[in-house]
JSON list of C-alpha atoms in Angstrom, two decimals:
[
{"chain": "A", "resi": 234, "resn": "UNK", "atom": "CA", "xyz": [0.00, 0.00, 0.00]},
{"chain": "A", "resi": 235, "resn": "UNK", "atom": "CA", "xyz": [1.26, 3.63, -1.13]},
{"chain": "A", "resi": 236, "resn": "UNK", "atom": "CA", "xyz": [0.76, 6.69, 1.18]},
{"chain": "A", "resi": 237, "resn": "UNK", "atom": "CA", "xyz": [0.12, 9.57, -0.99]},
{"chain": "A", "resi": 238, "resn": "UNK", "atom": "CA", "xyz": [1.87, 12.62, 0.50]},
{"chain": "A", "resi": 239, "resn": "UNK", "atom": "CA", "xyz": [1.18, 15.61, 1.61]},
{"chain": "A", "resi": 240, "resn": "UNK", "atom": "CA", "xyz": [1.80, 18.26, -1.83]},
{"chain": "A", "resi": 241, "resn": "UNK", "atom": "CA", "xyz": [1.52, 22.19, -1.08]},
{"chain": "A", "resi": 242, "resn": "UNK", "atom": "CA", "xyz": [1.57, 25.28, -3.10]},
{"chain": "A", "resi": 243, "resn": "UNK", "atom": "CA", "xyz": [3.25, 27.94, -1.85]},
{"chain": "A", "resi": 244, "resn": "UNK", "atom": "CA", "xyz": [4.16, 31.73, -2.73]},
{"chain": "A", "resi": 245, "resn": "UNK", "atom": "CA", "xyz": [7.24, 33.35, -1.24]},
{"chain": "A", "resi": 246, "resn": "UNK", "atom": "CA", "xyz": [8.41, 36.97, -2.12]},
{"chain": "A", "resi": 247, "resn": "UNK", "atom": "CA", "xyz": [11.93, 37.18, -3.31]},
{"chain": "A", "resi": 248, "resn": "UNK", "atom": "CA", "xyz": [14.40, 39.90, -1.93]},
{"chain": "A", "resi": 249, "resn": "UNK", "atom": "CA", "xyz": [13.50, 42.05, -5.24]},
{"chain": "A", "resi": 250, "resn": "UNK", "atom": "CA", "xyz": [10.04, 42.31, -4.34]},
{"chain": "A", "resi": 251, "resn": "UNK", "atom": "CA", "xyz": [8.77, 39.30, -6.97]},
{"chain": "A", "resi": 252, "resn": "UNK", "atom": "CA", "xyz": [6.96, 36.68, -5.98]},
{"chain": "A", "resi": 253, "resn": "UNK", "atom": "CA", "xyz": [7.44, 33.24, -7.24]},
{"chain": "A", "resi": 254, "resn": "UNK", "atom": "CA", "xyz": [4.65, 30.19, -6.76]},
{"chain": "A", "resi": 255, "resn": "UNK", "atom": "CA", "xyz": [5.62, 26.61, -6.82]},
{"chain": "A", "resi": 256, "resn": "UNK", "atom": "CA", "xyz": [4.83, 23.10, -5.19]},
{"chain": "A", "resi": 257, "resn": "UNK", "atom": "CA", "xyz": [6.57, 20.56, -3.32]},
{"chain": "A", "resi": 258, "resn": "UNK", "atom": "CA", "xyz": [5.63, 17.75, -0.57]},
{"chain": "A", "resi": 259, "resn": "UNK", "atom": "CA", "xyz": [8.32, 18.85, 1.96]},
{"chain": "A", "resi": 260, "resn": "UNK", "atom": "CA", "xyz": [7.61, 22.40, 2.26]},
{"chain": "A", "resi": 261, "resn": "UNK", "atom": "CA", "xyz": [10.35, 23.18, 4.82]},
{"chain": "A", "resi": 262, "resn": "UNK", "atom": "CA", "xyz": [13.25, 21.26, 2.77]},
{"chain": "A", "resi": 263, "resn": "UNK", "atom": "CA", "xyz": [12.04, 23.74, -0.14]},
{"chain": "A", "resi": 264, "resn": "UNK", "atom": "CA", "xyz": [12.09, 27.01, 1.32]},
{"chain": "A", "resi": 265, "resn": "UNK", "atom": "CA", "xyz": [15.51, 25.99, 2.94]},
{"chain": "A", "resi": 266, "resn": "UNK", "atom": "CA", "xyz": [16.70, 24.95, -0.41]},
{"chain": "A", "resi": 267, "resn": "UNK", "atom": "CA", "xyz": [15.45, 28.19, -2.06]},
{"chain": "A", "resi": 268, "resn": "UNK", "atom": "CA", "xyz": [17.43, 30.03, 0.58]},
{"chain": "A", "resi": 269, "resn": "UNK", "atom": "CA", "xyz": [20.28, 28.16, -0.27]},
{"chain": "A", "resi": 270, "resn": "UNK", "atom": "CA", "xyz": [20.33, 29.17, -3.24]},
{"chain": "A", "resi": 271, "resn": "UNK", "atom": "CA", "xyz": [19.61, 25.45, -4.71]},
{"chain": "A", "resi": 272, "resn": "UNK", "atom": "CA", "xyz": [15.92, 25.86, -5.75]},
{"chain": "A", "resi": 273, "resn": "UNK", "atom": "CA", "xyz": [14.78, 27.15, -8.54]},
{"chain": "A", "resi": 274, "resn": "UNK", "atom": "CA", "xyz": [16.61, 28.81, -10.80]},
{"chain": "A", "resi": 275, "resn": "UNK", "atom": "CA", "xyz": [14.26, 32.28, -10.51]},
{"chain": "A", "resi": 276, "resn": "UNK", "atom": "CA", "xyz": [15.14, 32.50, -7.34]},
{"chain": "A", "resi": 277, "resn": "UNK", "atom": "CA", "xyz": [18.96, 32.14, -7.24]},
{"chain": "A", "resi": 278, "resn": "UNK", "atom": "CA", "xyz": [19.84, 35.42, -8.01]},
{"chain": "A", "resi": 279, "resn": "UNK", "atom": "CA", "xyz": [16.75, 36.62, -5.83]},
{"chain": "A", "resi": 280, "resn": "UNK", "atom": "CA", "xyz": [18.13, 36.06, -2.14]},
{"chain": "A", "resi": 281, "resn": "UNK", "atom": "CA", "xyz": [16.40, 35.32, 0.44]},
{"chain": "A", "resi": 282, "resn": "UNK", "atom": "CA", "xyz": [13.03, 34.38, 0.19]},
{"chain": "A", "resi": 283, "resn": "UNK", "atom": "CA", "xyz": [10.54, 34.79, 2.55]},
{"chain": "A", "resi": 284, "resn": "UNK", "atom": "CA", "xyz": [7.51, 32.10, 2.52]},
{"chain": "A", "resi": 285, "resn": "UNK", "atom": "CA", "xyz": [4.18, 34.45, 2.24]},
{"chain": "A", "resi": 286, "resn": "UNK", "atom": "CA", "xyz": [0.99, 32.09, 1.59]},
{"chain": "A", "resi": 287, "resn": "UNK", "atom": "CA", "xyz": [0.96, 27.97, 1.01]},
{"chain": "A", "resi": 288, "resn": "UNK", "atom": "CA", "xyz": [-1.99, 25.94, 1.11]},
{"chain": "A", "resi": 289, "resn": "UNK", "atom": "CA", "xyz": [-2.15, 21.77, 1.39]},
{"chain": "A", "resi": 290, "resn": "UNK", "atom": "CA", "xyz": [-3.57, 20.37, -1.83]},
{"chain": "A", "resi": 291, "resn": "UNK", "atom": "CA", "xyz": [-4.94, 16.58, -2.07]},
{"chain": "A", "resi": 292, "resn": "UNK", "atom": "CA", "xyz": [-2.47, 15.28, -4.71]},
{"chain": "A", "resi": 293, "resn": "UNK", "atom": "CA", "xyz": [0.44, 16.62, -7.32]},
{"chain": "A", "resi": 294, "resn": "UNK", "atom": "CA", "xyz": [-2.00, 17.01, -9.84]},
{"chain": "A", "resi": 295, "resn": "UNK", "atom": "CA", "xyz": [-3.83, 19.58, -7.96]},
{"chain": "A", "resi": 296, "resn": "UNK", "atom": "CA", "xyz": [-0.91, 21.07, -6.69]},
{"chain": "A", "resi": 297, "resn": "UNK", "atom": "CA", "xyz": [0.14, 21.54, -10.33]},
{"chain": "A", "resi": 298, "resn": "UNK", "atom": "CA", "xyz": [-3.27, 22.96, -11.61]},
{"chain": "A", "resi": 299, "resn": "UNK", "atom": "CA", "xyz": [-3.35, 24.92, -8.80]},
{"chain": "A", "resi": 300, "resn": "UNK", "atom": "CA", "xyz": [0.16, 26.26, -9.21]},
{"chain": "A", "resi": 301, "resn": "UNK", "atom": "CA", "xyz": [-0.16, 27.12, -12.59]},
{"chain": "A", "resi": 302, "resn": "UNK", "atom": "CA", "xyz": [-3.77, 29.07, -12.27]},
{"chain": "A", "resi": 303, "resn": "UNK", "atom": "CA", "xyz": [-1.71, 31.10, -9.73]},
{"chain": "A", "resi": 304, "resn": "UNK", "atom": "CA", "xyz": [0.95, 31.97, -12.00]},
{"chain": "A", "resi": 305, "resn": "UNK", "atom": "CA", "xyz": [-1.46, 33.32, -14.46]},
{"chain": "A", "resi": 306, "resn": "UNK", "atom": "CA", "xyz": [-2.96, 35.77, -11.69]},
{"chain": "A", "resi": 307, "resn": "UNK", "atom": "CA", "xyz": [-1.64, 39.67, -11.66]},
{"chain": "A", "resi": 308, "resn": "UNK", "atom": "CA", "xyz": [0.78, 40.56, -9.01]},
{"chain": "A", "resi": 309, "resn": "UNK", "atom": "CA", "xyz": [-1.98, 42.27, -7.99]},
{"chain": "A", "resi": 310, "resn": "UNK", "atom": "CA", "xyz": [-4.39, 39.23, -7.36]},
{"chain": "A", "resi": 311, "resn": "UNK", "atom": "CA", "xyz": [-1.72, 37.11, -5.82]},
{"chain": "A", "resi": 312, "resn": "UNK", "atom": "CA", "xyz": [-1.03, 39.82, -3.06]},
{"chain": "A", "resi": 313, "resn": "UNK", "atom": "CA", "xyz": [-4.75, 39.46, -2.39]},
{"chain": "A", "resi": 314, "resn": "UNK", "atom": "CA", "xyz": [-4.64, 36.48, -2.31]},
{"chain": "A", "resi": 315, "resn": "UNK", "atom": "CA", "xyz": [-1.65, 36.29, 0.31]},
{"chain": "A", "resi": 316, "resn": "UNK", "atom": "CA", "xyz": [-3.82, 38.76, 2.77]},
{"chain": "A", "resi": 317, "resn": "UNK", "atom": "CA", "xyz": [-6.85, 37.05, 2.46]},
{"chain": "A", "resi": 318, "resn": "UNK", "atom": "CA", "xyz": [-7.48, 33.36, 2.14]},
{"chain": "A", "resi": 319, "resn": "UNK", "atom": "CA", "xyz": [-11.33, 33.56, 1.07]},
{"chain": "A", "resi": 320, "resn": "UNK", "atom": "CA", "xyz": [-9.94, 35.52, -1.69]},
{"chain": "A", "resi": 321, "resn": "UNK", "atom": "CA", "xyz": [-9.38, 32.69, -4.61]},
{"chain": "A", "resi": 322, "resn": "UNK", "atom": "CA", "xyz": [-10.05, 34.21, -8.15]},
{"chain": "A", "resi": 323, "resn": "UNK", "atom": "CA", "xyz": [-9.42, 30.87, -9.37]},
{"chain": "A", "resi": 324, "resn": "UNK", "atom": "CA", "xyz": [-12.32, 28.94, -11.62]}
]
């Protein structure tokens, strides 16, 4: 039997001010390995990061649909979004 694990989405605002969204199941390890400078490769050369907003998601392919309708929000809408959970302009 296979325990599904735990996936999250998270947003995190650079040092620059930008905010990058992404997913993982360990979402400690990640930001840690952002900050190392050994996540993605946005936010290498955007040191540190500061987690802002993550939410638990079912399964990886939520996670991903999820991750990517956030991407396509405005700066705007994600920064909404950060301040107030109910706020999900999301279909």
């Amino acid at each position: 039997m296979t325990i599904d694990k735990q996936w999250v989405v998270y947003i995190v605002e650079c040092s620059d001010k930008t905010l990058y969204t992404g997913i993982t199941n360990n979402l400690t390890k990640r930001i840690a390995t952002h900050n190392k400078g050994k996540g993605a490769r946005y936010t290498k050369t955007r040191l540190p990061i500061i987690l802002l907003w993550h939410i638990d998601v079912p399964d990886k392919s939520s996670a991903l649909k999820l991750e990517y309708k956030i991407k396509q929000l405005s700066k705007a809408d994600k920064i909404n979004l950060v301040n107030d959970i109910s706020y999900l302009p999301i279909p």
